[in-house]
Coordinates of N, CA, C and O in Angstrom, one line a residue:
M23 N 128.7 117.6 125.0 CA 128.6 116.3 125.4 C 127.1 116.4 126.1 O 126.5 117.3 126.3
L24 N 126.3 115.1 125.4 CA 124.8 115.1 125.7 C 124.3 114.2 126.6 O 125.0 113.1 126.6
H25 N 123.9 114.8 127.5 CA 123.3 113.7 129.1 C 122.1 112.9 128.4 O 120.4 113.7 128.2
L26 N 121.9 111.5 128.2 CA 120.2 111.3 128.3 C 120.0 110.2 129.4 O 120.1 109.4 130.2
E27 N 118.7 110.4 130.0 CA 118.4 109.2 131.1 C 118.4 107.9 130.6 O 118.4 107.6 129.5
G28 N 118.4 107.1 131.3 CA 118.4 105.7 131.0 C 117.2 105.3 130.1 O 117.4 104.5 129.6
N29 N 116.5 105.4 130.9 CA 115.0 105.4 130.2 C 114.8 106.0 128.6 O 114.2 105.1 128.1
T30 N 115.5 107.0 128.7 CA 115.5 107.4 127.3 C 116.0 106.4 126.0 O 116.0 106.1 125.3
A31 N 117.6 106.3 126.8 CA 118.5 105.8 126.0 C 118.0 104.5 125.8 O 118.4 104.2 124.6
A32 N 117.5 103.8 126.2 CA 116.6 102.2 126.2 C 115.7 101.9 125.4 O 115.5 101.3 125.0
A33 N 114.9 103.1 125.3 CA 113.7 103.5 124.3 C 114.8 103.8 123.2 O 113.7 103.0 122.1
I34 N 115.2 104.3 123.3 CA 116.3 104.3 121.7 C 116.5 103.5 121.2 O 117.0 103.4 120.0
Q35 N 117.8 102.6 121.8 CA 117.8 101.1 121.6 C 116.9 100.3 121.2 O 116.9 99.5 120.6
L36 N 115.6 99.8 121.8 CA 114.6 99.1 121.3 C 114.2 99.8 120.7 O 113.8 98.8 119.3
A37 N 114.0 100.8 120.0 CA 113.7 101.2 118.8 C 114.5 100.8 118.0 O 114.0 100.6 116.4
M38 N 115.7 101.7 117.6 CA 116.6 101.5 117.0 C 116.9 99.5 116.3 O 117.0 99.3 115.2
D39 N 117.1 98.9 117.4 CA 116.2 97.0 117.1 C 115.3 97.2 116.8 O 115.7 96.1 116.0
D40 N 114.7 97.2 116.6 CA 113.1 97.0 116.0 C 113.7 98.2 114.2 O 113.3 97.2 112.9
F41 N 114.1 98.8 114.3 CA 113.6 100.4 112.6 C 115.0 99.4 111.9 O 114.6 99.0 111.0
R42 N 116.2 99.1 112.3 CA 117.5 99.2 111.6 C 118.1 97.9 112.8 O 119.4 98.3 113.4
P43 N 118.4 96.6 112.7 CA 118.6 96.0 113.6 C 120.1 95.5 113.4 O 120.4 95.4 112.2
R44 N 120.8 95.7 114.7 CA 122.4 95.6 114.2 C 122.7 94.5 114.1 O 122.8 93.5 114.1
G45 N 123.6 94.7 112.7 CA 124.4 93.2 111.9 C 123.3 92.9 111.2 O 123.4 91.6 110.5
A46 N 122.2 93.5 111.0 CA 121.4 92.6 109.4 C 121.7 93.2 108.5 O 122.3 94.2 108.1
A47 N 121.5 91.8 107.7 CA 122.6 92.0 106.3 C 121.2 93.1 105.2 O 120.6 93.1 105.2
I48 N 122.1 93.8 104.4 CA 121.1 94.2 102.9 C 120.8 93.2 102.2 O 121.4 92.3 101.6
P49 N 119.4 93.7 102.4 CA 118.5 92.8 101.3 C 119.3 92.7 99.8 O 120.4 93.5 99.2
P50 N 119.7 91.6 99.1 CA 120.1 91.7 98.1 C 119.4 92.2 96.8 O 118.2 92.2 97.2
G51 N 119.8 92.4 96.0 CA 119.4 93.6 94.9 C 119.1 94.9 95.2 O 118.7 95.7 94.3
V52 N 119.6 95.5 96.1 CA 119.6 97.0 96.8 C 120.7 97.5 95.8 O 121.9 97.6 96.0
R53 N 120.2 98.5 94.8 CA 120.8 99.1 94.7 C 122.4 100.2 95.4 O 122.1 100.3 97.0
P54 N 123.5 100.0 95.2 CA 124.5 100.6 95.7 C 124.6 101.7 96.4 O 124.7 102.3 97.7
D55 N 123.8 102.8 95.6 CA 123.2 104.1 96.3 C 122.4 104.4 97.4 O 122.4 105.1 98.1
E56 N 121.4 103.1 97.5 CA 120.3 102.8 98.5 C 121.1 102.2 99.8 O 120.0 102.3 100.5
A57 N 122.1 101.7 100.1 CA 122.2 100.5 100.4 C 122.4 101.7 101.7 O 122.3 101.0 103.2
C58 N 123.0 102.8 102.1 CA 123.3 103.6 102.7 C 121.8 103.1 104.3 O 121.8 103.2 105.6
L59 N 120.7 103.4 103.9 CA 119.6 103.6 104.0 C 119.3 102.1 105.3 O 118.5 102.1 105.9
Y60 N 119.7 101.2 105.3 CA 119.7 99.6 105.5 C 120.6 99.8 106.9 O 120.9 99.6 107.9
L61 N 121.1 100.9 107.2 CA 122.6 101.2 108.1 C 122.3 101.8 109.2 O 121.4 103.0 109.0
P62 N 122.3 102.0 110.6 CA 121.8 102.5 111.9 C 122.5 103.8 111.7 O 121.7 105.1 112.1
Q63 N 123.2 103.8 111.8 CA 124.0 105.6 111.0 C 123.7 106.4 110.4 O 124.4 107.2 110.8
S64 N 123.2 106.1 109.1 CA 122.6 106.7 108.3 C 121.6 107.4 108.6 O 120.8 108.3 108.1
Y65 N 121.0 107.7 110.2 CA 120.0 108.2 111.1 C 120.0 108.9 111.8 O 121.0 108.7 112.9
D66 N 119.4 110.1 111.8 CA 119.5 110.7 113.0 C 118.1 110.7 113.8 O 117.3 110.1 113.3
V67 N 118.5 111.1 115.4 CA 117.4 110.5 116.2 C 117.2 111.3 117.2 O 118.2 112.0 117.5
T68 N 115.7 111.7 117.4 CA 115.5 112.6 118.1 C 114.3 111.8 118.9 O 114.0 111.1 118.5
S69 N 114.6 112.5 120.3 CA 113.3 111.7 121.5 C 112.9 112.4 122.3 O 113.6 113.7 122.4
A70 N 111.3 112.2 122.8 CA 110.5 113.3 123.9 C 110.3 112.4 124.5 O 109.7 111.4 124.5
P71 N 109.7 112.8 126.1 CA 108.5 112.2 126.9 C 107.5 112.3 126.0 O 107.1 113.9 125.6
G72 N 106.9 110.9 126.4 CA 105.1 111.2 125.9 C 104.8 111.1 127.2 O 105.1 111.2 128.3
P73 N 103.1 110.5 127.1 CA 102.4 110.5 128.8 C 102.9 109.3 129.1 O 103.4 108.5 128.7
E74 N 103.0 109.3 130.5 CA 103.2 108.7 131.5 C 103.5 107.6 131.3 O 103.2 106.2 131.0
G75 N 105.0 107.6 130.8 CA 106.1 106.8 130.7 C 106.2 106.5 129.7 O 107.0 104.7 129.3
V76 N 105.6 106.7 128.4 CA 106.6 106.6 127.1 C 106.8 107.5 126.5 O 107.3 108.7 127.3
V77 N 108.2 107.2 125.8 CA 109.2 107.9 125.3 C 109.1 107.8 124.2 O 108.6 107.1 123.1
L78 N 109.0 109.5 122.9 CA 108.6 108.8 121.5 C 110.2 109.3 120.8 O 110.9 109.7 121.5
V79 N 110.2 108.3 120.0 CA 111.8 108.1 119.3 C 111.4 108.1 117.7 O 110.6 107.4 117.3
E80 N 111.7 109.2 116.9 CA 112.4 109.5 115.4 C 113.0 109.1 114.9 O 114.0 109.8 115.4
F81 N 113.3 108.9 114.1 CA 113.9 108.3 113.0 C 114.3 109.2 111.7 O 113.1 109.1 111.0
Q82 N 115.0 110.0 111.4 CA 115.1 110.8 110.0 C 116.3 110.2 109.4 O 117.5 110.5 110.5
Q83 N 116.4 109.9 107.8 CA 117.4 110.0 107.5 C 118.2 111.2 107.4 O 118.1 112.3 107.2
N84 N 119.6 110.9 107.7 CA 121.0 112.0 107.6 C 121.2 112.1 106.3 O 121.9 111.3 105.4
D85 N 121.0 113.4 105.5 CA 121.6 113.8 104.4 C 122.7 113.4 103.8 O 122.9 113.5 102.3
T86 N 123.1 113.9 104.3 CA 124.9 114.2 104.3 C 125.3 112.5 104.9 O 126.6 112.3 103.7
V87 N 125.1 111.9 105.6 CA 125.8 110.4 105.6 C 125.3 109.7 104.6 O 125.8 109.0 103.6
C88 N 124.0 109.4 104.4 CA 123.1 109.0 103.7 C 122.0 109.9 102.4 O 121.4 109.9 102.6
P89 N 123.3 110.3 101.2 CA 122.1 111.3 100.4 C 120.7 110.5 100.2 O 120.8 109.8 99.4
P90 N 119.8 111.8 99.2 CA 118.5 111.0 98.9 C 118.8 109.9 97.4 O 119.6 111.1 97.2
S91 N 118.2 109.3 97.0 CA 118.4 108.9 95.5 C 117.2 109.8 94.8 O 116.9 110.1 95.3
P92 N 118.3 109.8 93.6 CA 117.4 110.6 92.9 C 116.1 110.1 91.7 O 115.2 111.1 91.4
A93 N 116.0 108.8 92.8 CA 114.4 108.0 92.2 C 113.4 108.1 93.4 O 112.5 107.9 92.9
L94 N 113.8 109.0 94.2 CA 112.2 109.2 95.4 C 111.6 110.4 94.6 O 112.0 110.9 93.7
S95 N 110.1 109.7 95.2 CA 109.2 110.7 94.8 C 109.7 111.9 95.5 O 110.3 112.4 96.1
V96 N 109.3 113.2 94.5 CA 109.7 114.3 95.2 C 108.2 115.3 95.2 O 107.0 115.1 94.6
E97 N 108.7 116.6 95.8 CA 107.1 117.5 95.9 C 107.2 118.0 95.3 O 107.9 118.6 94.0
A98 N 105.9 118.4 94.5 CA 105.6 119.0 93.5 C 105.8 120.4 93.4 O 105.9 121.1 92.5
V99 N 105.7 121.4 94.7 CA 106.0 122.4 94.7 C 107.9 122.9 94.7 O 108.1 124.0 93.3
S100 N 108.1 122.2 95.5 CA 109.9 122.7 95.5 C 110.9 121.5 94.8 O 112.1 121.9 94.4
G101 N 110.4 120.5 94.0 CA 111.4 119.6 93.2 C 111.9 118.7 94.5 O 113.0 118.1 93.6
K102 N 111.8 118.9 95.8 CA 113.1 118.3 96.6 C 112.4 117.1 96.7 O 111.4 117.1 96.9
P103 N 113.4 115.8 96.8 CA 112.9 114.8 97.0 C 112.1 114.8 98.9 O 112.5 115.7 99.3
L104 N 111.3 113.6 98.3 CA 110.4 113.6 100.4 C 111.2 113.0 101.4 O 112.4 112.1 100.6
R105 N 111.0 113.0 102.5 CA 111.7 112.2 103.5 C 110.8 111.5 104.1 O 109.6 112.1 104.8
E106 N 110.7 110.2 104.5 CA 110.3 109.9 105.5 C 110.9 109.6 106.9 O 111.7 109.5 107.2
T107 N 110.0 109.9 108.0 CA 110.0 109.9 109.3 C 109.3 108.6 109.9 O 108.7 109.0 109.7
T108 N 110.1 108.2 110.7 CA 109.5 107.1 111.8 C 109.6 107.0 113.0 O 110.6 107.6 113.4
T109 N 108.6 107.4 113.9 CA 108.2 107.6 114.9 C 107.8 106.6 115.9 O 106.5 105.8 115.1
Y110 N 108.7 106.0 116.7 CA 107.9 105.1 117.7 C 107.6 105.3 119.2 O 108.4 106.4 119.8
A111 N 106.6 104.8 119.4 CA 106.0 105.2 120.7 C 106.4 104.3 121.9 O 106.0 102.8 121.3
V112 N 107.4 103.9 122.8 CA 108.1 103.4 123.4 C 107.7 103.2 124.8 O 107.5 104.5 125.4
D113 N 106.7 102.4 125.6 CA 106.7 102.2 126.6 C 107.5 101.8 127.9 O 108.3 100.9 127.7
V114 N 108.2 103.0 128.5 CA 109.6 102.5 129.1 C 109.4 101.8 130.7 O 110.2 100.9 130.8
R115 N 108.2 101.4 130.8 CA 108.0 100.9 131.8 C 108.2 99.4 131.6 O 108.8 98.7 132.1
A116 N 107.6 99.0 130.9 CA 107.5 97.8 130.6 C 108.6 97.5 129.1 O 108.8 96.3 129.2
M117 N 109.2 98.2 128.9 CA 110.7 98.2 127.5 C 109.2 97.5 126.4 O 110.2 96.4 126.1
R118 N 108.5 97.8 125.9 CA 108.2 97.3 124.6 C 107.7 98.6 123.8 O 107.3 99.4 123.9
I119 N 107.2 98.3 122.5 CA 106.6 99.2 121.8 C 105.4 99.1 121.4 O 104.7 97.9 121.1
L120 N 105.2 100.6 121.8 CA 103.6 100.6 121.5 C 102.9 100.9 119.8 O 101.9 100.4 119.8
A121 N 103.9 101.7 119.3 CA 102.9 102.2 118.2 C 104.2 102.1 117.5 O 105.2 103.1 118.1
V122 N 104.3 102.0 116.2 CA 105.5 102.7 115.1 C 104.8 103.4 113.7 O 103.6 102.9 113.5
G123 N 104.7 104.7 113.2 CA 104.3 105.1 112.3 C 105.3 106.1 111.6 O 106.7 106.3 111.8
V124 N 104.7 106.4 110.0 CA 106.0 106.6 109.4 C 105.0 107.6 108.8 O 103.6 107.7 108.5
Q125 N 105.9 109.2 108.3 CA 105.7 110.5 107.9 C 105.8 110.5 106.7 O 107.3 110.1 107.1
T126 N 105.5 111.3 105.7 CA 106.3 111.5 104.6 C 106.2 113.2 104.8 O 105.4 114.0 104.9
R127 N 107.5 113.9 104.7 CA 107.8 115.3 104.9 C 108.5 115.9 103.9 O 109.2 115.1 103.3
R128 N 108.4 117.5 103.3 CA 109.0 117.7 102.6 C 110.8 117.9 103.7 O 110.5 118.2 104.6
R129 N 112.0 117.7 102.4 CA 113.1 117.9 103.4 C 113.3 119.5 103.3 O 112.5 120.8 102.4
P130 N 114.1 120.3 104.3 CA 114.5 121.6 104.5 C 114.8 122.1 103.4 O 115.5 121.3 102.6

């Protein structure tokens, strides 16, 4: 069992609604092997308290649910596909998104 405080759960929901809105259609022309990238359930979520009423929410693709496309850019040293990580800073007092950042990292 996992316990989340109400503010943390609300921050995650607000960020997810922006990142992958519930019920949003998959854009036309997306390859079938990449369609899972548009589904919220294809992502793992990590959250952490930030400074003064801010919750950080991070989304990373779950490679088991949505394997990386062979067409992705790869890291020069390992040859593994790179992973984008999207991080939201959410002000839980005003329930608004303060910032969104995207980083490219190596896959483990």
